[in-house]
CSV table of C-alpha atoms and ligand atoms in Angstrom, one decimal:
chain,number,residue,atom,x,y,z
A,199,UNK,CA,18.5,17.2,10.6
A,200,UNK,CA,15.3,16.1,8.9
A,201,UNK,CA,13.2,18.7,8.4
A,202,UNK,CA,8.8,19.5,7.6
A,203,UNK,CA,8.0,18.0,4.6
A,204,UNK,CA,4.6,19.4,3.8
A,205,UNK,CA,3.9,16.3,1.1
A,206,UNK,CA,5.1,13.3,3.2
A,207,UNK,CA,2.9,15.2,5.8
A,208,UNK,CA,-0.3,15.0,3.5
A,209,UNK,CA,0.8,11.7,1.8
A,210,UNK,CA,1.8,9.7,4.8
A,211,UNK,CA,-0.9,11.1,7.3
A,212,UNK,CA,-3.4,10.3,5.1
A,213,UNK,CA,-2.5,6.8,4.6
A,214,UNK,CA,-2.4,6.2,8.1
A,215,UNK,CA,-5.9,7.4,8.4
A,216,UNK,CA,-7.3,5.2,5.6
A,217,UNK,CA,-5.4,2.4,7.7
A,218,UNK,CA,-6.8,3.2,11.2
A,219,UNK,CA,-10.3,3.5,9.3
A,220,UNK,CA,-9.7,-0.4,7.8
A,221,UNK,CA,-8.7,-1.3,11.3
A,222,UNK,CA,-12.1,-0.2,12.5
A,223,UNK,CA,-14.2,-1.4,10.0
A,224,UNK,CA,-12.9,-5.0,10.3
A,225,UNK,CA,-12.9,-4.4,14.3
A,226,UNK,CA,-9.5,-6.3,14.1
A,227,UNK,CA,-8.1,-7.4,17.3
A,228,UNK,CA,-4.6,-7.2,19.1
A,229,UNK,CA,-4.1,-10.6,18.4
A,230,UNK,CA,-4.5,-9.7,15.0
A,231,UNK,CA,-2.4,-6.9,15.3
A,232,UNK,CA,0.6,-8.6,16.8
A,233,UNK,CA,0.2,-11.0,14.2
A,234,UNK,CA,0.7,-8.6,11.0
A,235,UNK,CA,3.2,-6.9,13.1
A,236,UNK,CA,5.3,-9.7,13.1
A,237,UNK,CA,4.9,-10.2,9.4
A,238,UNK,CA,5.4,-6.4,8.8
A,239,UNK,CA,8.7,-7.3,10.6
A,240,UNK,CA,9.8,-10.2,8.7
A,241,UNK,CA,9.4,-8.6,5.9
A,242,UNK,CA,11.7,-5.8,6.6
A,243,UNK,CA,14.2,-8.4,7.5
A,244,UNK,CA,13.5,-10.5,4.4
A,245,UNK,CA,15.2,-7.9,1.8
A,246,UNK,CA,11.6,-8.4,0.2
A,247,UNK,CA,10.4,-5.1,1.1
A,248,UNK,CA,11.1,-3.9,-3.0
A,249,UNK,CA,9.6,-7.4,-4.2
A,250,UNK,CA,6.2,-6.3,-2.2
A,251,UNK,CA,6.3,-2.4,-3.2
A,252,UNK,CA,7.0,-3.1,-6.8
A,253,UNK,CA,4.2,-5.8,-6.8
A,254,UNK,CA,1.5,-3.6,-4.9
A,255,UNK,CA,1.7,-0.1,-5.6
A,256,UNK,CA,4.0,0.6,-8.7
A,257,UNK,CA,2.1,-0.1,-11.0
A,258,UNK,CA,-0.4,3.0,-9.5
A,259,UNK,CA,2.5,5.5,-9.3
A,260,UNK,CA,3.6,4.5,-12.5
A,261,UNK,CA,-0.1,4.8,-14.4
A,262,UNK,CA,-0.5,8.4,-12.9
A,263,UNK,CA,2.6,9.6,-13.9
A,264,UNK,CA,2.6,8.0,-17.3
A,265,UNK,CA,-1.2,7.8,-18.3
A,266,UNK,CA,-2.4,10.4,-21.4
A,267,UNK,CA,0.8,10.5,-22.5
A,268,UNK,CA,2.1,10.6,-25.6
A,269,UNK,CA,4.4,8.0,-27.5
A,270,UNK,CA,5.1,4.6,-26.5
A,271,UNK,CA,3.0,3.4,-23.1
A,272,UNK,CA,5.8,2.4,-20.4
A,273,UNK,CA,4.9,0.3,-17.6
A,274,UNK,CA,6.9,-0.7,-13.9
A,275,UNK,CA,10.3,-1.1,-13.7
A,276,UNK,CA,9.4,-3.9,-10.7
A,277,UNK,CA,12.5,-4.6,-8.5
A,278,UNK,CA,15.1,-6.5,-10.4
A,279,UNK,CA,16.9,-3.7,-12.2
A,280,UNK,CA,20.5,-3.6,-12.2
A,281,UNK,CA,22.6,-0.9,-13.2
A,282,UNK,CA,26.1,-1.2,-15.4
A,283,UNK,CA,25.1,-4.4,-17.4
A,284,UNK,CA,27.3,-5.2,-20.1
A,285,UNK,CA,27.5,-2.8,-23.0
A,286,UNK,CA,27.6,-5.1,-25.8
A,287,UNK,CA,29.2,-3.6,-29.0
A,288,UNK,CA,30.2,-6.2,-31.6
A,289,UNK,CA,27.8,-7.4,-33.7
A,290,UNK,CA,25.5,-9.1,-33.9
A,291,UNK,CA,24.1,-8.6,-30.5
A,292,UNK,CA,23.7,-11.9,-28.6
A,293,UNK,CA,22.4,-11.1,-24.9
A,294,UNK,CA,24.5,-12.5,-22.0
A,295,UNK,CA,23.3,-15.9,-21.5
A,296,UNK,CA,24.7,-19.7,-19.8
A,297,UNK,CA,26.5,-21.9,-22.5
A,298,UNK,CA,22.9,-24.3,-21.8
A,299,UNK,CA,20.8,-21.7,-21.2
A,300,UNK,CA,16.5,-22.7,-21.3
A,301,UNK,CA,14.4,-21.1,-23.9
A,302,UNK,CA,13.8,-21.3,-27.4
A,303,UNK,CA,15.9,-18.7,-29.5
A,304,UNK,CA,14.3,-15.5,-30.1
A,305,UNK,CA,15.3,-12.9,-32.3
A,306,UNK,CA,14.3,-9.2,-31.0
A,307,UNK,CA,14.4,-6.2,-33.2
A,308,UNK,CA,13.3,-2.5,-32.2
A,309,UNK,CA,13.2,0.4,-33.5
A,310,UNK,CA,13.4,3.9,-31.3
A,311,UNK,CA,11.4,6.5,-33.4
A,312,UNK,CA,10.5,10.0,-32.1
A,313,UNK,CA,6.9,11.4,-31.6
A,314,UNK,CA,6.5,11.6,-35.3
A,315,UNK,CA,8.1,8.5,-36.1
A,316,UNK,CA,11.7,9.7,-37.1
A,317,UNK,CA,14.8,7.5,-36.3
A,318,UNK,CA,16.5,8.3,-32.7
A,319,UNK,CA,20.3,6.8,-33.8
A,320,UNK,CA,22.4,5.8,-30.9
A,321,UNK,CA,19.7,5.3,-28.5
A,322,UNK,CA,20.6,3.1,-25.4
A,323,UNK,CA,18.3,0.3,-24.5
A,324,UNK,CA,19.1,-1.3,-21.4
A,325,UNK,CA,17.5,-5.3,-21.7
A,326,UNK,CA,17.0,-7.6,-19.1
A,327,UNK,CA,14.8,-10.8,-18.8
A,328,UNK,CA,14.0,-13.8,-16.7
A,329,UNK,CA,15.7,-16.9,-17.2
A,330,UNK,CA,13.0,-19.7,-18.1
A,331,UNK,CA,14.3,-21.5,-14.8
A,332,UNK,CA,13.2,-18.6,-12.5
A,333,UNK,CA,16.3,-16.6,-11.9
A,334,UNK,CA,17.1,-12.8,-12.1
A,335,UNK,CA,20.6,-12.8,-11.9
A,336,UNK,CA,21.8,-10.8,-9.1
A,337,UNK,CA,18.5,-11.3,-7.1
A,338,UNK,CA,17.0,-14.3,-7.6
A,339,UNK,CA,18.4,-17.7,-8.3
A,340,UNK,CA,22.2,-18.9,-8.8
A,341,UNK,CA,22.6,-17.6,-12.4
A,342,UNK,CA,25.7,-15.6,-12.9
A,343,UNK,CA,26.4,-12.1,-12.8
A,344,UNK,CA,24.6,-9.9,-15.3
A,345,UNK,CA,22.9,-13.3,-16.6
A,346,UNK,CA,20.5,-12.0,-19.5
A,347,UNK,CA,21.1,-8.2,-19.0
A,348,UNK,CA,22.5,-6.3,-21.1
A,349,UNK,CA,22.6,-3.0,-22.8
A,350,UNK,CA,22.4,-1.6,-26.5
A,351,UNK,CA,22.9,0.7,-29.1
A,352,UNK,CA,20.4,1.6,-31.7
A,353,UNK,CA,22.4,2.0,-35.0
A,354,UNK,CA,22.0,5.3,-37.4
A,355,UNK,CA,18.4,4.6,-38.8
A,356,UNK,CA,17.3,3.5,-34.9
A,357,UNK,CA,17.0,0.1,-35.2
A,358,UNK,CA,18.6,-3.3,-33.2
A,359,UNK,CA,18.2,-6.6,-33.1
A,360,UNK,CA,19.7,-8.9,-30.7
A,361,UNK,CA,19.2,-12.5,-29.9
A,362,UNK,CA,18.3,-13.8,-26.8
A,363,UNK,CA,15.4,-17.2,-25.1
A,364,UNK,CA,12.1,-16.7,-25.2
A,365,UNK,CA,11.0,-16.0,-21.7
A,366,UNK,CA,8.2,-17.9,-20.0
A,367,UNK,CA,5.8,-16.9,-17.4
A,368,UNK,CA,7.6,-16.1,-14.4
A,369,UNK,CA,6.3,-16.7,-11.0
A,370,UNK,CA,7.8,-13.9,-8.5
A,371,UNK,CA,9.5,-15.7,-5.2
A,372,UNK,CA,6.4,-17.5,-3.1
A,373,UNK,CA,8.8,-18.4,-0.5
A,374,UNK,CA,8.9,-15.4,1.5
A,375,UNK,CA,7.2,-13.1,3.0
A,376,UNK,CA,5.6,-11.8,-0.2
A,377,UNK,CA,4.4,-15.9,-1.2
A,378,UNK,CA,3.0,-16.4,2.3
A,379,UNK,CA,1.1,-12.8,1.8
A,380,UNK,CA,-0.5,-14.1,-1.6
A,381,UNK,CA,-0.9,-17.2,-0.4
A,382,UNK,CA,-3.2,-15.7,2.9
A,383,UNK,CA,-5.2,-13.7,0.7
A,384,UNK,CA,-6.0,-16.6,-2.0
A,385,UNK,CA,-4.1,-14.6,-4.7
A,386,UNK,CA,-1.4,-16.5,-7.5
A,387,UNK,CA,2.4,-15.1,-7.9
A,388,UNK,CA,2.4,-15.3,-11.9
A,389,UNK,CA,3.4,-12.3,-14.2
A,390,UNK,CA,3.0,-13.1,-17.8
A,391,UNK,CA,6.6,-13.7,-19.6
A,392,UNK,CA,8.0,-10.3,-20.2
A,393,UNK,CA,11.3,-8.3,-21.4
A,394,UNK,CA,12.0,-5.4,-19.6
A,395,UNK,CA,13.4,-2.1,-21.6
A,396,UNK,CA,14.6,0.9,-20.3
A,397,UNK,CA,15.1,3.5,-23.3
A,398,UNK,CA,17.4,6.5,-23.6
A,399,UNK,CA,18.4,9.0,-25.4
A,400,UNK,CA,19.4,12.8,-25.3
A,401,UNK,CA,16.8,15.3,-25.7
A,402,UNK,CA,14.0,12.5,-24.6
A,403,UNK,CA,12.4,11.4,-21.9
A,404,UNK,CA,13.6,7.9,-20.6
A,405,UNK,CA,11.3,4.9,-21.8
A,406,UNK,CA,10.9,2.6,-18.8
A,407,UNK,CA,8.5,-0.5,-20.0
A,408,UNK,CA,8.2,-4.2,-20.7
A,409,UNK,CA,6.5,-6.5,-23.6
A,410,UNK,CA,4.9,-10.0,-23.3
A,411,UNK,CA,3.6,-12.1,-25.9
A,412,UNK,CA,0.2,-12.6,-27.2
A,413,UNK,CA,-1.3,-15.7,-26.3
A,414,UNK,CA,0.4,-15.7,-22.9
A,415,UNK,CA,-2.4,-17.4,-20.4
A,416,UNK,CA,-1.5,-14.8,-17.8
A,417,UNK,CA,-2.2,-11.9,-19.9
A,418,UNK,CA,-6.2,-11.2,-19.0
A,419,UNK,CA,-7.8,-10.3,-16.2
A,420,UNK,CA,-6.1,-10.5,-12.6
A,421,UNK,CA,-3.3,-13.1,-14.6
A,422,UNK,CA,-0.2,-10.6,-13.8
A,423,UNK,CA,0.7,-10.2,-9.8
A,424,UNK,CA,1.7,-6.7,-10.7
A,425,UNK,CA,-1.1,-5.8,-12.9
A,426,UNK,CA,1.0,-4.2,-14.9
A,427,UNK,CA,0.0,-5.8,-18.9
A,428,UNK,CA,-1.0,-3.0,-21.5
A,429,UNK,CA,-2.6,-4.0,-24.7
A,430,UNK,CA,0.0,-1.9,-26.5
A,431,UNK,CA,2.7,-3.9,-25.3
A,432,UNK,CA,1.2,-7.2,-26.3
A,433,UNK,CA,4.0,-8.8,-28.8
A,434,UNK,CA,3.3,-11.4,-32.1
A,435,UNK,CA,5.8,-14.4,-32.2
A,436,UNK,CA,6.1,-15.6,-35.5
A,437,UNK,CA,8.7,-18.7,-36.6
A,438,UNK,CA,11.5,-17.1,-38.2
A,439,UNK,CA,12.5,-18.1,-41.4
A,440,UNK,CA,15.3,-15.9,-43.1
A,441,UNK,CA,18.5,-17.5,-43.6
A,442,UNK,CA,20.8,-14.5,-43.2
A,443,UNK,CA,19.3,-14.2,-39.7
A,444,UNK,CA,19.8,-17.9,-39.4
A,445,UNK,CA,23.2,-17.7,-40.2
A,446,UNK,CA,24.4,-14.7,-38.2
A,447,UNK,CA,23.8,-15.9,-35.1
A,448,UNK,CA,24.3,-20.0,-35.9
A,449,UNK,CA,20.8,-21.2,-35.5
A,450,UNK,CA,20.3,-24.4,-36.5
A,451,UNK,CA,17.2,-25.5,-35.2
A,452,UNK,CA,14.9,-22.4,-36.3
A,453,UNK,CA,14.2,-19.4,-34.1
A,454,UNK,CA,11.2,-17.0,-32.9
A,455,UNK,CA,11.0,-13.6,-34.5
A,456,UNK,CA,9.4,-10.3,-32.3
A,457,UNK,CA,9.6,-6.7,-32.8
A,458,UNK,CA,8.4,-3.8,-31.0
A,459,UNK,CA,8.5,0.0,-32.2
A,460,UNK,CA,9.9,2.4,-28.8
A,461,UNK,CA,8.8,6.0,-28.9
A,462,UNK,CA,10.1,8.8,-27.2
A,463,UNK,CA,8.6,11.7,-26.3
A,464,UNK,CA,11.0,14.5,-26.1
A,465,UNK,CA,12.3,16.3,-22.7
A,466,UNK,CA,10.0,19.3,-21.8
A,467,UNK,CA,11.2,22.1,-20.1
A,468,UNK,CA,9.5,24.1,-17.9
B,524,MBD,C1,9.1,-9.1,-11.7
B,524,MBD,O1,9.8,-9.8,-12.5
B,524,MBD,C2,8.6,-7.9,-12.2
B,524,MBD,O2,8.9,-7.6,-13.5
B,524,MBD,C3,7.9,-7.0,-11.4
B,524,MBD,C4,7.3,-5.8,-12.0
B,524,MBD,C5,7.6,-7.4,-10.1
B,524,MBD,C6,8.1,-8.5,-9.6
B,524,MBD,C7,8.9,-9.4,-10.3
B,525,FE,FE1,10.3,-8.9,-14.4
């Protein structure tokens, strides 16, 4: 049986207020009404309803929980996680990709450090990216299972590198539910290109978080759906130009270089 819950009670009542006060102050009508009730409904039926959360309101939950803290800034996980992608192990790393996949090579190193910059070997980072056609495997699209996911090991002094396409601004799925909703209120569906990360390790707290890449025209103002861009996870891409990289992964026509620096903050107890 469900029982009181004291916090959906405050929470949940109080949304409904602020609602019923919106309702007023437009003087909205039952037409109106029965008309955003049957979008309400076809979005239920849509499997949209994490699309729309993740686009609206994580990015709130995420900066309250997150903000003035130290280490590296995270930022949403959005809705197109999957867990289980492919542990890779041999190296070098090349992320999961179609034989003709879209994209430029790019070349991604990382390093995990702790809060005073120390290596944290053996951390896991779980990858996963956009493919420059629009798909997110498993949700999106027809690319195949686990299509660009993947996860990693940080080796002894904390660092990876992995190749993988450079990812391009991605619009979110406009034709749904969640399109028609953007659409209605005059707002676009882009996100600036992104990776998503989600960093572990023993002892710290998980890392959830994404990067994108300066220069990105989505980056400013209201350019991401989500709203969910950080100026300390703005990226440089540089043309990369050393051979041994080159040759470990069979590059023949040049590649794009980015790193990024993850750091943990450490588990507290209380
Ligand atoms: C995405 O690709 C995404 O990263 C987020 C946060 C929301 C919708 C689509
Ligand atoms: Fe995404």
């Amino acid at each position: 049986m469900t029982e009181y819950n004291p916090r959906v009670a405050e929470v949940a009542l109080d949304i409904l207020d602020s609602a019923r006060q919106v309702l007023d102050k437009h003087q909205v009508s039952h037409e109106e009404y029965r008309t955003a009730w049957a979008w309400v409904t076809g979005l239920a039926g849509s499997g949209e309803v994490p699309l729309f959360l993740d686009v609206f309101f994580e990015a709130t939950v995420e900066h309250i929980t997150n903000r003035d803290k130290p280490g590296s800034q995270g930022t949403v996980e959005g809705p197109y996680h999957r867990n289980g992608a492919p542990e890779l192990t041999a190296l070098p790393y090349v992320m999961p990709m179609r034989a003709d996949e879209p994209g430029e090579p790019l070349v991604f190193t990382g390093t995990v450090v702790d809060l005073a910059g120390a290596p944290v070997p053996g951390a896991l980072i779980d990858m996963w990216q956009a493919g420059n056609d629009g798909t997110y495997s498993g949700f999106v699209g027809d690319a195949p299972e686990m299509n660009l996911r993947c996860r990693m090991r940080a080796d002894d002094t904390g660092r990876f590198e992995i190749r993988t396409i450079r990812p391009a601004p991605y619009q979110i799925p406009i034709a749904g539910p969640t399109g028609s909703f953007l659409e209605m209120v005059g707002r676009h569906a882009w996100r600036p290109a992104h990776f998503h990360f989600i960093v572990t390790a023993d002892g710290f707290e998980a890392l959830t978080t994404q990067t994108y890449f300066r220069g990105d025209p989505w980056l400013d103002g209201d350019g991401d759906v989500v709203g969910a861009v950080k100026d300390s996870l703005i990226i440089d891409v540089v043309d990369g130009d050393d051979p041994a990289v080159t040759s470990r992964y069979s590059l023949r026509s040049g590649y794009q270089a980015a790193s990024y620096t993850f750091q943990l903050r450490p588990v507290t107890r209380s």
